Coordinates of C-alpha atoms and ligand atoms in Angstrom, one line a residue:
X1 CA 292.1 85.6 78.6
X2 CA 295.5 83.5 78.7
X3 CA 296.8 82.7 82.3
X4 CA 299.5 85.3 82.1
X5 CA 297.1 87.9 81.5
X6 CA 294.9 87.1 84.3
X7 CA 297.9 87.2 86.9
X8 CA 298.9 90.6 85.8
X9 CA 295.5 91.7 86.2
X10 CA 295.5 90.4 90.1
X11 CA 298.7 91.3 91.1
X12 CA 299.3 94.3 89.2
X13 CA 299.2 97.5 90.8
X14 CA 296.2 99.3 91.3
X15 CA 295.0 102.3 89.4
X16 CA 293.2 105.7 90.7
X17 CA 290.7 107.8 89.3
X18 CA 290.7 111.4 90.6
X19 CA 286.7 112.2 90.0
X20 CA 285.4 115.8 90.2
X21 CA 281.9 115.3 92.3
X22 CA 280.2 118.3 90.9
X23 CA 279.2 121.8 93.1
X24 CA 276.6 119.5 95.3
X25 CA 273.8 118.2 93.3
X26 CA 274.8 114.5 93.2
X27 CA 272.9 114.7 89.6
X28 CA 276.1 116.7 88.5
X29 CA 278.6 114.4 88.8
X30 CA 279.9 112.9 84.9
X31 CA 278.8 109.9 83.4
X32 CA 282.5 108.6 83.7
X33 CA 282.7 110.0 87.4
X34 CA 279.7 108.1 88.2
X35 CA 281.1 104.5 86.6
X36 CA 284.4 105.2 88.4
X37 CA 282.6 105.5 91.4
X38 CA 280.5 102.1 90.9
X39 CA 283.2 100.1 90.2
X40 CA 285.8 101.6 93.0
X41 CA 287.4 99.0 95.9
X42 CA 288.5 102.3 97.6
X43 CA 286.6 105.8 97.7
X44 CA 288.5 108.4 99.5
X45 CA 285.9 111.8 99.3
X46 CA 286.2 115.3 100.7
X47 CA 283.4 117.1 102.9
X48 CA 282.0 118.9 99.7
X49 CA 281.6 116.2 97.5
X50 CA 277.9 114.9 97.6
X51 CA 276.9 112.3 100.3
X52 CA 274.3 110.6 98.1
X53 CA 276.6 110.0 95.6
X54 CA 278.1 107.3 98.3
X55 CA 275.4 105.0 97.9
X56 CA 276.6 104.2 94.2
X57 CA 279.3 102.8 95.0
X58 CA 279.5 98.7 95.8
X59 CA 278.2 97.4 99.3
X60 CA 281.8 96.1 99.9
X61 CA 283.6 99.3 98.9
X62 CA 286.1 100.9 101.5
X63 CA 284.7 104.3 102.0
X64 CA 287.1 106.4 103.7
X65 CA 286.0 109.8 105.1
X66 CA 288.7 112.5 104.3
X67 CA 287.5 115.1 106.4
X68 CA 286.6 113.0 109.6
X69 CA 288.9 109.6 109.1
X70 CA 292.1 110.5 111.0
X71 CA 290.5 110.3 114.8
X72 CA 288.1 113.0 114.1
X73 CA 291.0 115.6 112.1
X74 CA 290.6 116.4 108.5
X75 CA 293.6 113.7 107.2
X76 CA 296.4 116.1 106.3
X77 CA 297.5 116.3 102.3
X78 CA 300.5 113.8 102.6
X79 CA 298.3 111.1 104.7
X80 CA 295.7 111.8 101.5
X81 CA 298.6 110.8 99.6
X82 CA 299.7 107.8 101.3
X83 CA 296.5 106.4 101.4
X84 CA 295.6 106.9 97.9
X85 CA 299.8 105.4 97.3
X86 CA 298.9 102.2 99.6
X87 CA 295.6 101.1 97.9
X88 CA 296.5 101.3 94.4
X89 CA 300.1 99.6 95.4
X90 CA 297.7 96.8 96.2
X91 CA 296.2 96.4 93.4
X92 CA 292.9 98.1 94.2
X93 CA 290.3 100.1 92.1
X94 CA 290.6 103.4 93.9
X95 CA 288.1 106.8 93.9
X96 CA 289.5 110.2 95.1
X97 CA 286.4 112.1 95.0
X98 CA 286.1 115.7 95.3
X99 CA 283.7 118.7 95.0
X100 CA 283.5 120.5 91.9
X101 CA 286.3 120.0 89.5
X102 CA 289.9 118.3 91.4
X103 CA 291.6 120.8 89.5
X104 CA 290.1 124.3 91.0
X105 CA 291.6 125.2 94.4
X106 CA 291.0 120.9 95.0
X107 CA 294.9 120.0 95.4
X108 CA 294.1 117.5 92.6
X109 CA 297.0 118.0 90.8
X110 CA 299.7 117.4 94.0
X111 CA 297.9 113.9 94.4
X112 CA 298.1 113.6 90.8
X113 CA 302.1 114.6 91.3
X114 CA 302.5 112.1 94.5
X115 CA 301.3 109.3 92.3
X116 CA 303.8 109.8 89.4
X117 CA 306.5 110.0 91.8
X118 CA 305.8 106.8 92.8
X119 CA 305.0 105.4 89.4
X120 CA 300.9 105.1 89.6
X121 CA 298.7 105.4 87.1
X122 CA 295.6 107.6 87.4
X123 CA 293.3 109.2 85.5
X124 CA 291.5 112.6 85.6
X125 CA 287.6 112.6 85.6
X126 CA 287.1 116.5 85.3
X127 CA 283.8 117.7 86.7
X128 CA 281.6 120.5 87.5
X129 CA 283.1 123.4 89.2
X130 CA 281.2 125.6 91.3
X131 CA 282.9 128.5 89.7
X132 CA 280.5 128.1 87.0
X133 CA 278.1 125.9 87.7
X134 CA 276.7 126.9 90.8
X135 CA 276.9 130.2 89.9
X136 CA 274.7 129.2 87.1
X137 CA 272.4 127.3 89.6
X138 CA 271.9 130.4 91.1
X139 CA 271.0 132.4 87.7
X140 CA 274.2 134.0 87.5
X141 CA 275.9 133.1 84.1
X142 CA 279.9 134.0 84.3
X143 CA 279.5 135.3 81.0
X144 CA 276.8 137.3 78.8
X145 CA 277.3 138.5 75.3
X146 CA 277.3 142.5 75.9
X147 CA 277.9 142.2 79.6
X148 CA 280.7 140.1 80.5
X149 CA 283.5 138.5 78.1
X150 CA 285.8 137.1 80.8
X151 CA 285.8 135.9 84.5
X152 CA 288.5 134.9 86.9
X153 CA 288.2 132.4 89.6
X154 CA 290.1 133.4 92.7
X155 CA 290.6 132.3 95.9
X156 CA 289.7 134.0 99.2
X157 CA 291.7 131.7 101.6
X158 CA 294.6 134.2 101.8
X159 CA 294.7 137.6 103.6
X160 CA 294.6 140.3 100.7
X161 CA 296.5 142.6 103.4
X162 CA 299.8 140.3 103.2
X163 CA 302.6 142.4 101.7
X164 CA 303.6 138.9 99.6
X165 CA 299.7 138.0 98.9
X166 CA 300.1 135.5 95.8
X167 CA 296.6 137.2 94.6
X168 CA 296.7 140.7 92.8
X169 CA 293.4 142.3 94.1
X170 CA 294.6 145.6 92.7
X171 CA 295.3 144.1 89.5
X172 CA 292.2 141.9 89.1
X173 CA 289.9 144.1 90.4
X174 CA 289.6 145.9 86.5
X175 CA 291.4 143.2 84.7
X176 CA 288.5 141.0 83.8
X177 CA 284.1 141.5 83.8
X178 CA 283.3 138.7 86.3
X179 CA 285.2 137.8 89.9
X180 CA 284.4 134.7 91.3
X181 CA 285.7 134.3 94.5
X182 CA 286.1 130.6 96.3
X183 CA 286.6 129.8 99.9
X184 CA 286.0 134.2 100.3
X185 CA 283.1 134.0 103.3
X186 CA 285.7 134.6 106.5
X187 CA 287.5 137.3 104.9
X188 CA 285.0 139.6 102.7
X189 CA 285.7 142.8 104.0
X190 CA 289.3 142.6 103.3
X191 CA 288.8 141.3 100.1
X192 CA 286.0 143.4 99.3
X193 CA 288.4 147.0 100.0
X194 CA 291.1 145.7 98.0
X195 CA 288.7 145.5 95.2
X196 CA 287.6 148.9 95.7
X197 CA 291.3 150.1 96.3
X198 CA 292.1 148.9 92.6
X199 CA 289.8 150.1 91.2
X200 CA 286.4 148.4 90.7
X201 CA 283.1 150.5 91.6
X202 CA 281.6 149.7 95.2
X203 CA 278.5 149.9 93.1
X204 CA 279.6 146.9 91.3
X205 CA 276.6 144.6 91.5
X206 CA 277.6 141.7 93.6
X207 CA 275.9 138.5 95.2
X208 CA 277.1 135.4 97.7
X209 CA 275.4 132.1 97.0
X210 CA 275.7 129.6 100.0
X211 CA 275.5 125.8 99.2
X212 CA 275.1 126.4 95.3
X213 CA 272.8 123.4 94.0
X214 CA 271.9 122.1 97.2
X215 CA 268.4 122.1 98.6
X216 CA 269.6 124.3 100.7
X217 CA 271.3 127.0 98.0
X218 CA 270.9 130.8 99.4
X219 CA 271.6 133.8 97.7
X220 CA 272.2 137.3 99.1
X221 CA 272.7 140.7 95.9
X222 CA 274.0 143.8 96.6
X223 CA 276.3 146.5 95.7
X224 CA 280.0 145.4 96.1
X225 CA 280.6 147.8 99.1
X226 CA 277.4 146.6 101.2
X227 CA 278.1 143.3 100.1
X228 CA 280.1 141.9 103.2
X229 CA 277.4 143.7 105.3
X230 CA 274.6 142.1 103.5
X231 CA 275.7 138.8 103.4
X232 CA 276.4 139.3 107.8
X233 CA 272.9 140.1 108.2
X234 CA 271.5 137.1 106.7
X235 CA 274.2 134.9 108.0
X236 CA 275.5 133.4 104.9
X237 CA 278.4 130.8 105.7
X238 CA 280.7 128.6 103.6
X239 CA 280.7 126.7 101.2
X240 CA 279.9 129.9 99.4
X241 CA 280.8 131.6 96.5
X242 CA 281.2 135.5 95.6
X243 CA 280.4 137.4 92.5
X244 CA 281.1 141.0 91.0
X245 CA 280.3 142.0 87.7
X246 CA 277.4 143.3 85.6
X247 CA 276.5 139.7 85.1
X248 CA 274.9 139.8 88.9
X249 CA 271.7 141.7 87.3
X250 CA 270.7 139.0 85.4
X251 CA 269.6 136.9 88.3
X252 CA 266.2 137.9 89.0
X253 CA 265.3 137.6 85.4
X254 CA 267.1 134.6 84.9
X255 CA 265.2 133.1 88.0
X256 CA 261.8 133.2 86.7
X257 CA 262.9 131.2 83.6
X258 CA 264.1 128.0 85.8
X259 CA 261.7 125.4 87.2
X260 CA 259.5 126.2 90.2
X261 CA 260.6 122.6 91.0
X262 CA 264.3 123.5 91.4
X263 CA 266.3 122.8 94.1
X264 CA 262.6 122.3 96.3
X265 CA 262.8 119.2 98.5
X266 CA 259.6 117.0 97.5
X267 CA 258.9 113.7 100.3
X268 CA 257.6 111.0 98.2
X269 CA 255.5 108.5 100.5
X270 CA 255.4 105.8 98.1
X271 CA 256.3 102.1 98.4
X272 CA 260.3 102.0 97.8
X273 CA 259.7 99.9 94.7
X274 CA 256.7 102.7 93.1
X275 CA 258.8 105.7 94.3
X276 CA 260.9 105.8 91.2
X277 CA 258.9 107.0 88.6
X278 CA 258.0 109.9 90.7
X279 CA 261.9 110.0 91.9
X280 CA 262.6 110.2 88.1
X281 CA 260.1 113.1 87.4
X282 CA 260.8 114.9 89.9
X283 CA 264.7 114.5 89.5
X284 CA 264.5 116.0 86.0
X285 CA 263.2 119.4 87.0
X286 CA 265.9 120.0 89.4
X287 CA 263.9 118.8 91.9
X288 CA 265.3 117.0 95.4
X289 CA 263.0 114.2 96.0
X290 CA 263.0 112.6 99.9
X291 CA 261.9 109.0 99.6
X292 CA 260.5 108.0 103.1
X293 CA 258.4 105.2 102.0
X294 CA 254.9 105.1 104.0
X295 CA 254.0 101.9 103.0
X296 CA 254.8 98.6 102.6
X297 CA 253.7 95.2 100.6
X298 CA 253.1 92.4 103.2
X299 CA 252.7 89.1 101.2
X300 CA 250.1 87.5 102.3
X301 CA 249.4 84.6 99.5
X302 CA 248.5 81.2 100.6
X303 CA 250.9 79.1 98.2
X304 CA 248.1 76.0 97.7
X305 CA 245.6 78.8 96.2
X306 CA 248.5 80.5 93.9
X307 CA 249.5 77.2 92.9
X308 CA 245.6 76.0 92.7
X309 CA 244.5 79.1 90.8
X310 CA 248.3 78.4 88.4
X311 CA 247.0 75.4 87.6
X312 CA 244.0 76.2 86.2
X313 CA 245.3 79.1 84.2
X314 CA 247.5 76.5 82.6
X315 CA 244.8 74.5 81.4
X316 CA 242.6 77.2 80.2
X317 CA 240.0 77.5 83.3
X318 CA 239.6 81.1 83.2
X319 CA 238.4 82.9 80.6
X320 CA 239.7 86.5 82.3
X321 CA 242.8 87.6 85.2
X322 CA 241.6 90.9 86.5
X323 CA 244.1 93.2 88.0
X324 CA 243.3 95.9 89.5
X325 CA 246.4 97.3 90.3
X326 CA 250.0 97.1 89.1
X327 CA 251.0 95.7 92.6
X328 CA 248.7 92.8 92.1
X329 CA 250.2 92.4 88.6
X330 CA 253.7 92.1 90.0
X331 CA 253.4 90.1 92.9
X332 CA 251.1 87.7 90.7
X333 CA 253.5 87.4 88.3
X334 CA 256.4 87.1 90.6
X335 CA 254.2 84.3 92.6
X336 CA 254.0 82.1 89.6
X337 CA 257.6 82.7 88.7
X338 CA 258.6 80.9 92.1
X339 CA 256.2 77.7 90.9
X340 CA 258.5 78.0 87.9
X341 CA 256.0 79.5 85.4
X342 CA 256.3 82.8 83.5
X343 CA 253.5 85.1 80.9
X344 CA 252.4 81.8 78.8
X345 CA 250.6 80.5 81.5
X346 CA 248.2 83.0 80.7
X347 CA 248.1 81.8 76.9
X348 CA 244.5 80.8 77.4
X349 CA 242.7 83.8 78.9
X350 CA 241.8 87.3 78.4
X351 CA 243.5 90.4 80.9
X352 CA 242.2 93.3 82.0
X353 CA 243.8 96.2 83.7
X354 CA 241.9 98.7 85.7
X355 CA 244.3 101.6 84.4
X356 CA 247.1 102.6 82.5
X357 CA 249.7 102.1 85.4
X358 CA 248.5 98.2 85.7
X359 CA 248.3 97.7 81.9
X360 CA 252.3 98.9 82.3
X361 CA 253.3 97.4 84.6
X362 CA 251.6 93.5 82.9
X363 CA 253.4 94.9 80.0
X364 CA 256.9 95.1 81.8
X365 CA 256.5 91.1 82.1
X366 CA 255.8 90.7 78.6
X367 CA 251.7 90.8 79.1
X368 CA 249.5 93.4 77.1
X369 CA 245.9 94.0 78.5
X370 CA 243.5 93.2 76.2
X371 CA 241.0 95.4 77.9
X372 CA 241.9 98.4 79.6
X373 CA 238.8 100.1 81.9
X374 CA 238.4 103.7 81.1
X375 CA 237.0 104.8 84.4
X376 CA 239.8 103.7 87.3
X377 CA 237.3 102.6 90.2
X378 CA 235.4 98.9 90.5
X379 CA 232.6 99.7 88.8
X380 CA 234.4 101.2 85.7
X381 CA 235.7 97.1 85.6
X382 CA 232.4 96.0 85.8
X383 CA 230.7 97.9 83.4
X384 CA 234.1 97.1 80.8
X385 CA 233.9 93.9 81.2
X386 CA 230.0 93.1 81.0
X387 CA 230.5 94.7 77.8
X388 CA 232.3 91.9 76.7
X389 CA 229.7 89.6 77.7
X390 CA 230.9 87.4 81.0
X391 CA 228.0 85.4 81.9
X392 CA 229.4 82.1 82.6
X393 CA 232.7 83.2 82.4
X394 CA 235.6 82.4 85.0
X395 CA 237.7 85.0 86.2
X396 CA 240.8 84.9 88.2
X397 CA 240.8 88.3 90.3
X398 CA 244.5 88.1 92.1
X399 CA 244.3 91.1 94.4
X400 CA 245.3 92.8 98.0
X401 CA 243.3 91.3 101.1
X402 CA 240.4 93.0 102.4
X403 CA 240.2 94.5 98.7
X404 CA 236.8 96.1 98.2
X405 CA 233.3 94.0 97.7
X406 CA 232.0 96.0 95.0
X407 CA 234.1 94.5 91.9
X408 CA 233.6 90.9 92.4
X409 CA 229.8 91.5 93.9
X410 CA 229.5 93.1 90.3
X411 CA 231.3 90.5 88.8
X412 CA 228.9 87.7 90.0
X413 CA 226.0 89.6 89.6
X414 CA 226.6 89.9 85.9
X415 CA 227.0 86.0 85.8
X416 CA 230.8 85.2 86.1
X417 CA 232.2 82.9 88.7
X418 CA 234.9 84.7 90.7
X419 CA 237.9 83.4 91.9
X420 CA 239.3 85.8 95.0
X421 CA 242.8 85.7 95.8
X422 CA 244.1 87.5 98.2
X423 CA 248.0 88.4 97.4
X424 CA 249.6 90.7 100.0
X425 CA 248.3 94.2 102.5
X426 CA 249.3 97.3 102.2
X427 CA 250.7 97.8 105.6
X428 CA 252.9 100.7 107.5
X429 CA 256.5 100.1 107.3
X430 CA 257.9 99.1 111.0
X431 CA 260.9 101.7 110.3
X432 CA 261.7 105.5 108.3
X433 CA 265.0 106.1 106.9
X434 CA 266.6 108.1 109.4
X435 CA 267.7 110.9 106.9
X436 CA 264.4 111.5 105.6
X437 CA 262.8 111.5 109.2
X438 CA 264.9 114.2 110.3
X439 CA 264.8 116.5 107.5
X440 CA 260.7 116.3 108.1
X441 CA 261.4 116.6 111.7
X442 CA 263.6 119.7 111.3
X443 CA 260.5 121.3 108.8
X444 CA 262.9 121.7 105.8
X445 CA 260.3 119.8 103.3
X446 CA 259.0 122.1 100.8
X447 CA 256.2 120.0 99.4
X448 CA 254.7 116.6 100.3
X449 CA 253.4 114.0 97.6
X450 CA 250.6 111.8 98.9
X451 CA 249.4 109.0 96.2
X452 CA 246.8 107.1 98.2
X453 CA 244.7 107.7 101.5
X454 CA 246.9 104.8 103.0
X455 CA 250.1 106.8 103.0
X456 CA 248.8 110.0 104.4
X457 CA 247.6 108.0 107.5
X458 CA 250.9 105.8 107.6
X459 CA 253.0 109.1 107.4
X460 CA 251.0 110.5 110.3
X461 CA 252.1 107.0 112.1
X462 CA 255.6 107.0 111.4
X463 CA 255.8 110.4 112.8
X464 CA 254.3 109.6 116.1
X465 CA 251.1 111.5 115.2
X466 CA 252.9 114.8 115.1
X467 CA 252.3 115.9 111.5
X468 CA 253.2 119.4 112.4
X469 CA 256.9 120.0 110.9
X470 CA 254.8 119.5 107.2
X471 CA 252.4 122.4 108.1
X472 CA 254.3 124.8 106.3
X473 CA 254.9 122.6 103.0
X474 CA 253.0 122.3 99.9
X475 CA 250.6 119.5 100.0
X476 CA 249.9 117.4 97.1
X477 CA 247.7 114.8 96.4
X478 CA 246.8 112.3 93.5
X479 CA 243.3 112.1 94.2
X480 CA 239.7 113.4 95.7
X481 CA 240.1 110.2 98.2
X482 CA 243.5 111.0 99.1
X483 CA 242.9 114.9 99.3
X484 CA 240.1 113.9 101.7
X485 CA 242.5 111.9 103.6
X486 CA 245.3 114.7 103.8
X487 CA 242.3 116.9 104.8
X488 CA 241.3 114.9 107.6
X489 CA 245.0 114.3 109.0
X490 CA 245.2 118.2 108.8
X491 CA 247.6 119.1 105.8
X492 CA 244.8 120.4 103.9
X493 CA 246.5 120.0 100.3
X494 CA 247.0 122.8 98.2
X495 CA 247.2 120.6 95.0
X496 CA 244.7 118.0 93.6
X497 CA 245.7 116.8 90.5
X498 CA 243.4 116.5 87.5
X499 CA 244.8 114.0 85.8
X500 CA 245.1 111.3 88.0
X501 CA 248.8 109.7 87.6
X502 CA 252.3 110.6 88.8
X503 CA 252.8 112.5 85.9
X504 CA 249.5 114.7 86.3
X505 CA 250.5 115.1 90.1
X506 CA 253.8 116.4 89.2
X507 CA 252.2 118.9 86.5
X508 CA 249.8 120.1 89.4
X509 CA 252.5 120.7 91.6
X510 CA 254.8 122.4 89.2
X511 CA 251.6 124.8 88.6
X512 CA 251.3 125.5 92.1
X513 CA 254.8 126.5 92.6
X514 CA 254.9 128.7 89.8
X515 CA 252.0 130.5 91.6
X516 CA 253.7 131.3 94.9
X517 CA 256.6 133.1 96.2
X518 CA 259.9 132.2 94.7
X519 CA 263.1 132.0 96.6
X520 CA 265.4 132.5 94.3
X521 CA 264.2 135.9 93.7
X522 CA 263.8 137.5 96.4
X523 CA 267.4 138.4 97.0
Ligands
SAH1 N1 287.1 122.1 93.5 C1 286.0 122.9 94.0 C2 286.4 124.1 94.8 C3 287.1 123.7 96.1 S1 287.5 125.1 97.1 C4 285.2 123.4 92.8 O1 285.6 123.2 91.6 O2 284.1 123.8 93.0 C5 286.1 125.1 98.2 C6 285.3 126.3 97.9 O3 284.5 126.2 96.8 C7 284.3 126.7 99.0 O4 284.9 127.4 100.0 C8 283.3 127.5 98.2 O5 283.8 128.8 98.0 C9 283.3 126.9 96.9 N2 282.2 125.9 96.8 C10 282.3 124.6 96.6 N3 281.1 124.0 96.5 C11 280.2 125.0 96.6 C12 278.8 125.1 96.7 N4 278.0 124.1 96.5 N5 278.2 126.3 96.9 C13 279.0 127.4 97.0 N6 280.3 127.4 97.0 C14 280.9 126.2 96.8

């Protein structure tokens, strides 16, 4: 890059990208919203654009609350404005994030109009509105071939009683197969009489759906006229969205084709740096997974013995490195990387992994077992490895302290010389993420994932013993050992899974879900 080009990229003027956040799931943000986001200076969001998506964007980003940040007010539209004006005119990378698509009742296009006037480029990241998409979270599709060819999206901020309304009730009421109705919840009678003054049925099938996407997504059906009623008694509140059409009917069928998974909140107990797989999984099937990680890695190596046991690695002394569990493998590896070493100081011995998670995770430093044992327990080890005949033969067992007797007691007997070395302890974490400690506290977790005894009992410690806001979850456990555990701490579990992995656990919960009640039918 010449000089000249570089100034002009410092002291130019800024640029601002006006990113549609998607109805609520922070999955349904774009690709290009979400690279927007992580490279914004400034991010200026509205009260229905996903929290979590927040945490994407850079530790040193200016994060600027538009519904709170003027002393507690919502910021009116021309402070938006200003704000938006005074960060790009100094040069900064800035994010005006909004729920749904900034187009659709968002006031996108007047900050889009401020900024020309003032000769600031922007550009328009469209996104998910929840005209459509959280209707279709809640198994209402705005169109159907046979049932509905066309919807409207209208809003319900205005009085439909005002002589000069700018909405034609009358006219839309027949006009087109699906209404959708945003920002309707305050005024539903009204709107709901002018739709029956022009014209449509009041048996019109019609539904509300509260905080669409969301964990917390409700959904009232009824006729159009007992619609308002309906949605009083159950107490539906905004954000919400109303429907009338045909389309409505589809719901309850279209419900028992989604994932059980959907939209459940799932607490994952694992250590932060094992929760992702199971984040991932359960991400993909619409689920929302809490992370409150119940355990921790203390490391506990003494750096003479890592250095000691290096040493002799290097120069061939063992003939195997048992791991016997993908923690071990990582902190192992990540020991020997600080003495400046890396996979070919293993050159000289033979690995074994007690399962398929610890084979993975050697092979994620560039390490494949060369023995793998079947059976995931010590003596499975054992038996694997006398197979391959170790009578006389070294092995380096790198593993947590106070790690059970029976795998190097079985190791010696069969002949080998064992080297123990203790690595870290699992211990309880001194502190909970606040945001997944209250919603446990406040009993909105639908299922609990426990994937060792450890974290069932750490759990029950991080929530001062009081393990009764998860009585009326789904508990689910990777293991006979940890279902024993769960058992004991008094969340009998529900689900055991057979195959013993994250995957299998996921499976077995998915099957369990799929056997009970389901929310989203039941109207
Ligand atoms: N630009 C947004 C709409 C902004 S107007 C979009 O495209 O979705 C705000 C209204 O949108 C709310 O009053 C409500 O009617 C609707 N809305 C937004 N998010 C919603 C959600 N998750 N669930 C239900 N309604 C929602």
């Amino acid at each position: 890059m010449s000089a000249a080009s570089a100034m002009s990229a410092t002291s130019g003027v800024g640029h601002v990208w006006l990113v549609g956040a998607g109805p609520g799931d922070p999955g349904l943000i774009t690709v290009a919203g979400l690279a927007a986001l992580r490279r914004a200076e400034v991010v200026l969001y509205d009260r229905l654009a996903p929290p979590q998506l927040l945490e994407a964007c850079d530790q040193t980003a200016v994060l600027i609350d538009a519904g709170k940040a003027a002393g507690d007010h919502a910021m009116t539209q021309e402070q938006i404005n200003a704000v938006l004006v005074e960060h790009a005119r100094a040069g900064r990378r800035v994010v005006r994030l909004k729920g749904g698509d900034p187009f659709v009742f968002g006031r996108g296009s007047e900050e889009l109009l401020a900024l020309a006037a003032v000769g600031i480029a922007a550009t328009v990241v469209p996104g998910v509105s929840s005209a459509i998409g959280g209707l279709a979270a809640a198994g209402v599709p705005v169109t159907h071939r046979g049932v509905a060819s066309s919807f409207a999206v209208i809003t319900g901020h205005e009085d439909p009683t005002k002589a000069e309304a700018a909405v034609h009730w009358e006219r839309l009421a027949t006009a087109v197969d699906t209404l959708v109705v945003l920002m309707g919840v305050g005024r539903l009678d009204a709107i709901v009489a002018a739709l029956i003054a022009g014209g449509r049925s009041g048996d019109t099938p019609a539904a509300l759906v509260q905080e669409a996407t969301t964990a917390d997504q409700r959904s009232v059906e009824a006729p159009l006229a007992r619609i308002a009623q309906t949605a009083r008694e159950a107490g539906i509140k905004a954000p919400a969205l109303l429907v009338v059409g045909e389309v409505v009917r589809l719901r309850a069928r279209l419900a028992g084709a989604t994932s059980p998974l959907a939209r459940r909140r799932v607490l994952v107990t694992r250590t932060r740096g094992q929760a992702s797989t199971l984040v991932e999984l359960l991400r993909a099937e619409g689920a929302v997974p809490v992370v409150l990680p119940a355990i921790e890695l203390e490391r506990r190596a003494d750096p003479a013995a890592v250095w000691s046991s290096l040493a002799r690695l290097r120069a061939g002394g063992y003939a195997w490195a048992v791991f016997t569990s993908a923690n071990a493998a990582e902190v192992y590896l990540d020991l020997i990387a600080e003495c400046g070493a890396d996979a070919r100081a293993f050159a000289g011995c033979r690995l074994c992994a007690i399962g398929p998670a610890t084979a993975r995770a050697l092979a994620a430093r560039g390490l494949r077992a060369d023995l793998v044992a079947e059976q995931a327990a010590g003596e499975g080890v054992v038996a694997a490895l006398r197979a391959q005949g170790i009578a006389g033969a070294s092995v380096l067992l790198p593993r947590a302290e106070g790690g059970p007797d029976a795998l190097p007691a079985g190791l010696r007997e069969a002949g080998a010389s064992v080297d123990e070395l203790p690595l870290y302890l699992s211990a309880p974490p001194a502190t909970a993420p606040p945001k997944a400690l209250a919603l446990v506290r406040a009993g909105k977790i639908d299922a609990v994932t426990f994937t060792s005894s450890s974290t069932v009992r750490n759990l029950a410690a991080l929530l001062g013993g009081d393990l009764s806001p998860l009585r009326g979850a789904t508990i689910a456990c990777i293991g006979p050992m940890t279902a024993q555990a769960a058992a004991e701490a008094g969340l009998p579990p529900q689900v055991v899974a057979e195959e013993q992995s994250v995957a299998g656990l996921v499976a077995a919960l998915r099957a369990q879900l799929a056997s009970g009640p389901r929310p989203e039918v039941t109207p």
